[in-house]
């Protein structure tokens, strides 16, 4: 997690292990199953594959941030297409959503946390060691940012 700016709450490199593990449910959306390289996190993520195709074996960086402003100032809730640089400039696929469920069992390295986020109906499950997702809170709004490597 080197070079992390203050507004990024989680980031790691993931590899797609499976596409639509439970079968394809929607034409333009695929559920990817991926594992992270550094934090050993497991993720299910619904991706609009019409605009951002993904395949088994794809390697990508994924970050969760509470704002796209590089200085860390809170997001206003309005998108302004100005000339200023934002975190979005460094990524290819971005979704805005809300944490709707967090569960933890066990503690320490043997403990597991699960964080569920909804991006307007596209869902994410992130599972792993609780310390990696300790900055995430229930009802928190956040951005998911992806760039293929």
Short mmCIF file of N, CA and C in Angstrom, two decimals:
data_model
loop_
_atom_site.label_atom_id
_atom_site.label_comp_id
_atom_site.label_asym_id
_atom_site.label_seq_id
_atom_site.Cartn_x
_atom_site.Cartn_y
_atom_site.Cartn_z
N UNK A 1 0.82 -1.18 0.00
CA UNK A 1 0.00 0.00 0.00
C UNK A 1 0.87 1.25 0.00
N UNK A 2 1.94 1.20 -0.71
CA UNK A 2 2.86 2.32 -0.76
C UNK A 2 2.27 3.45 -1.60
N UNK A 3 2.63 4.65 -1.27
CA UNK A 3 2.20 5.80 -2.03
C UNK A 3 0.73 6.12 -1.86
N UNK A 4 0.14 5.65 -0.81
CA UNK A 4 -1.28 5.84 -0.56
C UNK A 4 -1.53 7.27 -0.12
N UNK A 5 -2.52 7.92 -0.75
CA UNK A 5 -2.87 9.27 -0.32
C UNK A 5 -3.87 9.17 0.83
N UNK A 6 -4.09 10.26 1.52
CA UNK A 6 -4.90 10.24 2.73
C UNK A 6 -6.36 9.89 2.46
N UNK A 7 -6.84 10.10 1.25
CA UNK A 7 -8.25 9.80 0.99
C UNK A 7 -8.49 8.35 0.57
N UNK A 8 -7.44 7.57 0.37
CA UNK A 8 -7.61 6.16 0.01
C UNK A 8 -7.63 5.32 1.29
N UNK A 9 -8.73 4.57 1.46
CA UNK A 9 -8.92 3.78 2.67
C UNK A 9 -8.45 2.34 2.50
N UNK A 10 -8.37 1.88 1.25
CA UNK A 10 -7.90 0.53 0.96
C UNK A 10 -7.40 0.51 -0.47
N UNK A 11 -6.30 -0.18 -0.72
CA UNK A 11 -5.90 -0.45 -2.11
C UNK A 11 -5.01 -1.67 -2.14
N UNK A 12 -5.13 -2.41 -3.24
CA UNK A 12 -4.32 -3.61 -3.41
C UNK A 12 -4.42 -4.01 -4.88
N UNK A 13 -3.60 -4.98 -5.25
CA UNK A 13 -3.61 -5.53 -6.61
C UNK A 13 -4.37 -6.84 -6.56
N UNK A 14 -5.34 -6.99 -7.46
CA UNK A 14 -6.18 -8.18 -7.50
C UNK A 14 -5.98 -8.91 -8.83
N UNK A 15 -6.26 -10.21 -8.81
CA UNK A 15 -6.28 -11.01 -10.03
C UNK A 15 -7.64 -11.68 -10.11
N UNK A 16 -8.27 -11.61 -11.29
CA UNK A 16 -9.58 -12.23 -11.50
C UNK A 16 -9.40 -13.75 -11.56
N UNK A 17 -10.06 -14.46 -10.62
CA UNK A 17 -10.02 -15.93 -10.58
C UNK A 17 -11.17 -16.55 -11.36
N UNK A 18 -12.34 -15.96 -11.22
CA UNK A 18 -13.54 -16.50 -11.87
C UNK A 18 -14.42 -15.37 -12.37
N UNK A 19 -15.17 -15.68 -13.41
CA UNK A 19 -16.16 -14.76 -13.98
C UNK A 19 -17.52 -15.42 -13.82
N UNK A 20 -18.47 -14.70 -13.25
CA UNK A 20 -19.83 -15.22 -13.05
C UNK A 20 -19.83 -16.61 -12.42
N UNK A 21 -19.27 -16.77 -11.19
CA UNK A 21 -19.17 -18.08 -10.56
C UNK A 21 -20.53 -18.76 -10.34
N UNK A 22 -21.59 -17.96 -10.21
CA UNK A 22 -22.93 -18.53 -10.01
C UNK A 22 -23.77 -18.47 -11.28
N UNK A 23 -23.11 -18.30 -12.43
CA UNK A 23 -23.83 -18.20 -13.70
C UNK A 23 -24.12 -16.75 -14.05
N UNK A 24 -24.28 -16.47 -15.31
CA UNK A 24 -24.51 -15.11 -15.79
C UNK A 24 -25.96 -14.73 -15.52
N UNK A 25 -26.16 -13.60 -14.82
CA UNK A 25 -27.51 -13.19 -14.44
C UNK A 25 -28.01 -12.01 -15.29
N UNK A 26 -27.09 -11.15 -15.75
CA UNK A 26 -27.47 -9.96 -16.51
C UNK A 26 -26.59 -9.84 -17.75
N UNK A 27 -27.14 -9.31 -18.83
CA UNK A 27 -26.41 -9.18 -20.09
C UNK A 27 -25.15 -8.33 -19.97
N UNK A 28 -25.27 -7.19 -19.33
CA UNK A 28 -24.19 -6.20 -19.36
C UNK A 28 -23.34 -6.18 -18.08
N UNK A 29 -23.62 -7.12 -17.17
CA UNK A 29 -22.91 -7.14 -15.89
C UNK A 29 -22.33 -8.53 -15.64
N UNK A 30 -21.09 -8.58 -15.16
CA UNK A 30 -20.49 -9.84 -14.73
C UNK A 30 -20.05 -9.69 -13.28
N UNK A 31 -20.14 -10.78 -12.54
CA UNK A 31 -19.60 -10.81 -11.18
C UNK A 31 -18.22 -11.43 -11.27
N UNK A 32 -17.23 -10.67 -10.84
CA UNK A 32 -15.87 -11.22 -10.83
C UNK A 32 -15.55 -11.71 -9.43
N UNK A 33 -14.78 -12.78 -9.37
CA UNK A 33 -14.25 -13.28 -8.11
C UNK A 33 -12.74 -13.07 -8.22
N UNK A 34 -12.18 -12.37 -7.24
CA UNK A 34 -10.76 -12.02 -7.33
C UNK A 34 -10.10 -12.11 -5.96
N UNK A 35 -8.78 -12.32 -5.97
CA UNK A 35 -7.98 -12.34 -4.75
C UNK A 35 -6.89 -11.27 -4.85
N UNK A 36 -6.60 -10.66 -3.70
CA UNK A 36 -5.57 -9.62 -3.71
C UNK A 36 -4.21 -10.23 -3.42
N UNK A 37 -3.17 -9.57 -3.92
CA UNK A 37 -1.81 -10.10 -3.80
C UNK A 37 -1.16 -9.79 -2.46
N UNK A 38 -1.38 -8.61 -1.92
CA UNK A 38 -0.66 -8.19 -0.72
C UNK A 38 -1.42 -8.46 0.58
N UNK A 39 -2.70 -8.17 0.60
CA UNK A 39 -3.49 -8.28 1.84
C UNK A 39 -4.26 -9.59 1.96
N UNK A 40 -4.15 -10.45 0.95
CA UNK A 40 -4.88 -11.71 0.93
C UNK A 40 -6.37 -11.52 1.14
N UNK A 41 -6.95 -10.53 0.44
CA UNK A 41 -8.38 -10.27 0.52
C UNK A 41 -9.08 -11.02 -0.61
N UNK A 42 -10.34 -11.38 -0.37
CA UNK A 42 -11.19 -12.03 -1.36
C UNK A 42 -12.27 -11.03 -1.74
N UNK A 43 -12.61 -10.96 -3.03
CA UNK A 43 -13.61 -10.00 -3.46
C UNK A 43 -14.54 -10.60 -4.50
N UNK A 44 -15.83 -10.31 -4.32
CA UNK A 44 -16.83 -10.48 -5.37
C UNK A 44 -17.17 -9.06 -5.79
N UNK A 45 -17.22 -8.79 -7.08
CA UNK A 45 -17.55 -7.44 -7.55
C UNK A 45 -18.34 -7.53 -8.84
N UNK A 46 -19.48 -6.83 -8.87
CA UNK A 46 -20.27 -6.72 -10.09
C UNK A 46 -19.70 -5.57 -10.92
N UNK A 47 -19.38 -5.87 -12.19
CA UNK A 47 -18.78 -4.89 -13.08
C UNK A 47 -19.63 -4.77 -14.34
N UNK A 48 -19.86 -3.54 -14.78
CA UNK A 48 -20.56 -3.31 -16.05
C UNK A 48 -19.57 -3.65 -17.16
N UNK A 49 -19.64 -4.89 -17.64
CA UNK A 49 -18.65 -5.37 -18.61
C UNK A 49 -18.91 -4.85 -20.02
N UNK A 50 -20.05 -4.17 -20.23
CA UNK A 50 -20.28 -3.55 -21.53
C UNK A 50 -19.31 -2.37 -21.70
N UNK A 51 -19.07 -1.65 -20.60
CA UNK A 51 -18.15 -0.50 -20.69
C UNK A 51 -16.75 -0.82 -20.16
N UNK A 52 -16.61 -1.89 -19.36
CA UNK A 52 -15.30 -2.25 -18.82
C UNK A 52 -15.16 -3.77 -18.80
N UNK A 53 -14.82 -4.38 -19.95
CA UNK A 53 -14.71 -5.85 -20.02
C UNK A 53 -13.62 -6.38 -19.10
N UNK A 54 -13.89 -7.51 -18.45
CA UNK A 54 -12.89 -8.16 -17.61
C UNK A 54 -12.87 -9.65 -17.93
N UNK A 55 -11.70 -10.26 -17.77
CA UNK A 55 -11.54 -11.68 -18.09
C UNK A 55 -10.75 -12.37 -16.99
N UNK A 56 -10.90 -13.69 -16.89
CA UNK A 56 -10.12 -14.47 -15.93
C UNK A 56 -8.64 -14.24 -16.22
N UNK A 57 -7.87 -13.99 -15.17
CA UNK A 57 -6.44 -13.73 -15.32
C UNK A 57 -6.09 -12.25 -15.36
N UNK A 58 -7.10 -11.39 -15.58
CA UNK A 58 -6.82 -9.94 -15.57
C UNK A 58 -6.28 -9.54 -14.20
N UNK A 59 -5.25 -8.69 -14.22
CA UNK A 59 -4.66 -8.16 -13.00
C UNK A 59 -5.01 -6.68 -12.95
N UNK A 60 -5.48 -6.22 -11.80
CA UNK A 60 -5.88 -4.82 -11.69
C UNK A 60 -5.63 -4.29 -10.29
N UNK A 61 -5.48 -2.98 -10.20
CA UNK A 61 -5.38 -2.33 -8.90
C UNK A 61 -6.77 -1.82 -8.55
N UNK A 62 -7.17 -1.99 -7.30
CA UNK A 62 -8.47 -1.52 -6.84
C UNK A 62 -8.26 -0.70 -5.59
N UNK A 63 -8.89 0.46 -5.55
CA UNK A 63 -8.80 1.35 -4.39
C UNK A 63 -10.19 1.74 -3.95
N UNK A 64 -10.33 1.98 -2.65
CA UNK A 64 -11.56 2.53 -2.08
C UNK A 64 -11.19 3.87 -1.47
N UNK A 65 -11.92 4.92 -1.83
CA UNK A 65 -11.62 6.26 -1.34
C UNK A 65 -12.91 6.97 -0.94
N UNK A 66 -12.82 7.86 0.04
CA UNK A 66 -14.02 8.58 0.47
C UNK A 66 -14.24 9.85 -0.35
N UNK A 67 -13.25 10.25 -1.13
CA UNK A 67 -13.39 11.43 -1.99
C UNK A 67 -12.45 11.28 -3.18
N UNK A 68 -12.78 11.95 -4.27
CA UNK A 68 -11.90 11.96 -5.43
C UNK A 68 -10.95 13.16 -5.40
N UNK A 69 -11.16 14.06 -4.45
CA UNK A 69 -10.31 15.25 -4.34
C UNK A 69 -8.93 14.84 -3.84
N UNK A 70 -7.90 15.25 -4.56
CA UNK A 70 -6.53 14.86 -4.23
C UNK A 70 -6.08 15.38 -2.86
N UNK A 71 -6.65 16.50 -2.44
CA UNK A 71 -6.25 17.06 -1.14
C UNK A 71 -7.02 16.43 0.02
N UNK A 72 -7.92 15.50 -0.29
CA UNK A 72 -8.65 14.80 0.76
C UNK A 72 -9.89 15.52 1.25
N UNK A 73 -10.22 16.69 0.68
CA UNK A 73 -11.42 17.39 1.13
C UNK A 73 -12.65 16.57 0.77
N UNK A 74 -13.67 16.63 1.61
CA UNK A 74 -14.86 15.80 1.39
C UNK A 74 -15.52 16.06 0.05
N UNK A 75 -16.16 15.03 -0.45
CA UNK A 75 -16.88 15.11 -1.71
C UNK A 75 -18.17 15.89 -1.49
N UNK A 76 -18.52 16.78 -2.42
CA UNK A 76 -19.72 17.59 -2.26
C UNK A 76 -20.99 16.85 -2.67
N UNK A 77 -20.83 15.75 -3.40
CA UNK A 77 -21.99 15.03 -3.90
C UNK A 77 -22.35 15.47 -5.30
N UNK A 78 -21.66 16.48 -5.80
CA UNK A 78 -21.90 16.96 -7.16
C UNK A 78 -20.64 16.79 -7.99
N UNK A 79 -20.82 16.33 -9.22
CA UNK A 79 -19.67 16.17 -10.11
C UNK A 79 -19.52 17.44 -10.93
N UNK A 80 -18.37 18.04 -10.87
CA UNK A 80 -18.10 19.22 -11.69
C UNK A 80 -16.96 18.88 -12.64
N UNK A 81 -17.23 19.01 -13.92
CA UNK A 81 -16.23 18.65 -14.92
C UNK A 81 -15.33 19.85 -15.17
N UNK A 82 -14.54 20.18 -14.17
CA UNK A 82 -13.62 21.29 -14.27
C UNK A 82 -12.26 20.82 -14.77
N UNK A 83 -11.31 21.73 -14.77
CA UNK A 83 -9.99 21.39 -15.27
C UNK A 83 -9.08 20.81 -14.20
N UNK A 84 -9.56 20.71 -12.96
CA UNK A 84 -8.67 20.26 -11.88
C UNK A 84 -8.49 18.75 -11.89
N UNK A 85 -7.33 18.33 -11.43
CA UNK A 85 -7.00 16.90 -11.36
C UNK A 85 -7.71 16.27 -10.17
N UNK A 86 -8.15 15.02 -10.34
CA UNK A 86 -8.74 14.27 -9.24
C UNK A 86 -8.14 12.87 -9.24
N UNK A 87 -8.47 12.12 -8.22
CA UNK A 87 -8.04 10.74 -8.11
C UNK A 87 -8.53 9.93 -9.31
N UNK A 88 -9.66 10.31 -9.87
CA UNK A 88 -10.24 9.60 -11.02
C UNK A 88 -9.31 9.59 -12.22
N UNK A 89 -8.44 10.57 -12.34
CA UNK A 89 -7.52 10.64 -13.49
C UNK A 89 -6.55 9.47 -13.54
N UNK A 90 -6.35 8.80 -12.40
CA UNK A 90 -5.38 7.70 -12.32
C UNK A 90 -6.02 6.33 -12.55
N UNK A 91 -7.34 6.30 -12.76
CA UNK A 91 -8.06 5.03 -12.88
C UNK A 91 -8.92 5.01 -14.13
N UNK A 92 -9.42 3.80 -14.49
CA UNK A 92 -10.19 3.61 -15.72
C UNK A 92 -11.68 3.36 -15.47
N UNK A 93 -12.02 2.80 -14.31
CA UNK A 93 -13.40 2.42 -14.01
C UNK A 93 -13.70 2.84 -12.58
N UNK A 94 -14.75 3.64 -12.40
CA UNK A 94 -15.04 4.20 -11.09
C UNK A 94 -16.53 4.05 -10.79
N UNK A 95 -16.83 3.64 -9.57
CA UNK A 95 -18.22 3.58 -9.12
C UNK A 95 -18.33 4.27 -7.77
N UNK A 96 -19.51 4.85 -7.50
CA UNK A 96 -19.78 5.51 -6.22
C UNK A 96 -20.85 4.71 -5.51
N UNK A 97 -20.63 4.39 -4.25
CA UNK A 97 -21.60 3.57 -3.55
C UNK A 97 -21.62 3.80 -2.06
N UNK A 98 -22.28 2.87 -1.37
CA UNK A 98 -22.50 3.01 0.07
C UNK A 98 -22.30 1.66 0.75
N UNK A 99 -21.57 1.68 1.88
CA UNK A 99 -21.38 0.48 2.69
C UNK A 99 -22.71 0.16 3.36
N UNK A 100 -23.25 -1.05 3.12
CA UNK A 100 -24.54 -1.38 3.72
C UNK A 100 -24.48 -2.51 4.75
N UNK A 101 -23.34 -3.19 4.86
CA UNK A 101 -23.24 -4.24 5.87
C UNK A 101 -21.77 -4.50 6.16
N UNK A 102 -21.46 -4.67 7.45
CA UNK A 102 -20.11 -5.06 7.87
C UNK A 102 -20.28 -6.15 8.93
N UNK A 103 -19.57 -7.26 8.76
CA UNK A 103 -19.62 -8.30 9.79
C UNK A 103 -18.20 -8.75 10.09
N UNK A 104 -17.97 -9.09 11.35
CA UNK A 104 -16.65 -9.58 11.77
C UNK A 104 -16.82 -10.81 12.63
N UNK A 105 -15.91 -11.75 12.48
CA UNK A 105 -15.88 -12.91 13.37
C UNK A 105 -14.44 -13.22 13.71
N UNK A 106 -14.22 -13.62 14.94
CA UNK A 106 -12.85 -13.89 15.39
C UNK A 106 -12.09 -12.60 15.59
N UNK A 107 -10.79 -12.73 15.89
CA UNK A 107 -9.97 -11.53 16.08
C UNK A 107 -8.54 -11.81 15.64
N UNK A 108 -7.80 -10.74 15.47
CA UNK A 108 -6.39 -10.86 15.06
C UNK A 108 -6.27 -11.44 13.66
N UNK A 109 -5.17 -12.15 13.41
CA UNK A 109 -4.92 -12.69 12.08
C UNK A 109 -5.89 -13.81 11.70
N UNK A 110 -6.49 -14.44 12.70
CA UNK A 110 -7.44 -15.52 12.40
C UNK A 110 -8.85 -14.95 12.18
N UNK A 111 -9.04 -13.67 12.49
CA UNK A 111 -10.34 -13.04 12.32
C UNK A 111 -10.63 -12.74 10.86
N UNK A 112 -11.92 -12.63 10.56
CA UNK A 112 -12.33 -12.28 9.20
C UNK A 112 -13.37 -11.18 9.27
N UNK A 113 -13.24 -10.22 8.39
CA UNK A 113 -14.24 -9.16 8.26
C UNK A 113 -14.83 -9.26 6.87
N UNK A 114 -16.12 -8.95 6.76
CA UNK A 114 -16.79 -8.88 5.47
C UNK A 114 -17.43 -7.51 5.35
N UNK A 115 -17.13 -6.84 4.25
CA UNK A 115 -17.70 -5.52 3.98
C UNK A 115 -18.51 -5.63 2.69
N UNK A 116 -19.76 -5.18 2.76
CA UNK A 116 -20.65 -5.20 1.60
C UNK A 116 -20.94 -3.77 1.18
N UNK A 117 -20.78 -3.49 -0.12
CA UNK A 117 -21.03 -2.15 -0.65
C UNK A 117 -21.96 -2.28 -1.85
N UNK A 118 -22.93 -1.36 -1.95
CA UNK A 118 -23.81 -1.32 -3.11
C UNK A 118 -23.49 -0.08 -3.93
N UNK A 119 -23.27 -0.29 -5.21
CA UNK A 119 -23.01 0.80 -6.16
C UNK A 119 -24.23 0.87 -7.07
N UNK A 120 -25.32 1.41 -6.57
CA UNK A 120 -26.54 1.52 -7.35
C UNK A 120 -27.04 0.16 -7.83
N UNK A 121 -26.90 -0.86 -7.00
CA UNK A 121 -27.36 -2.20 -7.35
C UNK A 121 -26.24 -3.14 -7.77
N UNK A 122 -25.11 -2.62 -8.19
CA UNK A 122 -23.94 -3.46 -8.45
C UNK A 122 -23.27 -3.65 -7.09
N UNK A 123 -23.02 -4.89 -6.72
CA UNK A 123 -22.57 -5.17 -5.36
C UNK A 123 -21.10 -5.57 -5.29
N UNK A 124 -20.52 -5.32 -4.11
CA UNK A 124 -19.16 -5.77 -3.82
C UNK A 124 -19.15 -6.41 -2.44
N UNK A 125 -18.44 -7.52 -2.34
CA UNK A 125 -18.13 -8.15 -1.06
C UNK A 125 -16.61 -8.17 -0.98
N UNK A 126 -16.08 -7.65 0.11
CA UNK A 126 -14.65 -7.68 0.36
C UNK A 126 -14.44 -8.39 1.68
N UNK A 127 -13.67 -9.52 1.66
CA UNK A 127 -13.50 -10.35 2.85
C UNK A 127 -12.02 -10.54 3.14
N UNK A 128 -11.67 -10.42 4.42
CA UNK A 128 -10.28 -10.66 4.81
C UNK A 128 -10.00 -10.19 6.22
N UNK A 129 -8.73 -9.97 6.50
CA UNK A 129 -8.31 -9.56 7.83
C UNK A 129 -8.92 -8.20 8.19
N UNK A 130 -9.56 -8.10 9.37
CA UNK A 130 -10.26 -6.88 9.77
C UNK A 130 -9.41 -5.60 9.71
N UNK A 131 -8.11 -5.70 10.00
CA UNK A 131 -7.27 -4.49 10.02
C UNK A 131 -7.21 -3.80 8.66
N UNK A 132 -7.39 -4.57 7.57
CA UNK A 132 -7.30 -3.97 6.23
C UNK A 132 -8.51 -3.13 5.87
N UNK A 133 -9.62 -3.36 6.56
CA UNK A 133 -10.85 -2.63 6.24
C UNK A 133 -11.37 -1.85 7.45
N UNK A 134 -10.51 -1.60 8.42
CA UNK A 134 -10.93 -0.96 9.67
C UNK A 134 -11.40 0.48 9.47
N UNK A 135 -11.00 1.12 8.36
CA UNK A 135 -11.42 2.50 8.12
C UNK A 135 -12.83 2.60 7.53
N UNK A 136 -13.39 1.46 7.11
CA UNK A 136 -14.71 1.46 6.50
C UNK A 136 -15.79 1.37 7.57
N UNK A 137 -16.86 2.18 7.39
CA UNK A 137 -17.94 2.24 8.37
C UNK A 137 -19.28 2.05 7.69
N UNK A 138 -20.26 1.57 8.46
CA UNK A 138 -21.60 1.36 7.96
C UNK A 138 -22.20 2.68 7.46
N UNK A 139 -22.91 2.64 6.35
CA UNK A 139 -23.56 3.81 5.72
C UNK A 139 -22.58 4.82 5.14
N UNK A 140 -21.30 4.49 5.13
CA UNK A 140 -20.29 5.38 4.56
C UNK A 140 -20.39 5.36 3.03
N UNK A 141 -20.27 6.53 2.43
CA UNK A 141 -20.25 6.62 0.97
C UNK A 141 -18.80 6.57 0.52
N UNK A 142 -18.56 5.84 -0.58
CA UNK A 142 -17.18 5.75 -1.05
C UNK A 142 -17.12 5.50 -2.55
N UNK A 143 -15.93 5.70 -3.08
CA UNK A 143 -15.65 5.46 -4.49
C UNK A 143 -14.81 4.22 -4.62
N UNK A 144 -15.14 3.38 -5.61
CA UNK A 144 -14.32 2.23 -5.97
C UNK A 144 -13.63 2.61 -7.27
N UNK A 145 -12.32 2.44 -7.31
CA UNK A 145 -11.53 2.83 -8.48
C UNK A 145 -10.70 1.65 -8.95
N UNK A 146 -10.75 1.37 -10.26
CA UNK A 146 -10.04 0.22 -10.83
C UNK A 146 -9.21 0.66 -12.03
N UNK A 147 -8.03 0.08 -12.13
CA UNK A 147 -7.17 0.27 -13.32
C UNK A 147 -6.49 -1.06 -13.59
N UNK A 148 -6.60 -1.55 -14.82
CA UNK A 148 -5.93 -2.80 -15.18
C UNK A 148 -4.43 -2.58 -15.27
N UNK A 149 -3.68 -3.61 -14.91
CA UNK A 149 -2.21 -3.53 -14.94
C UNK A 149 -1.67 -4.30 -16.13
#
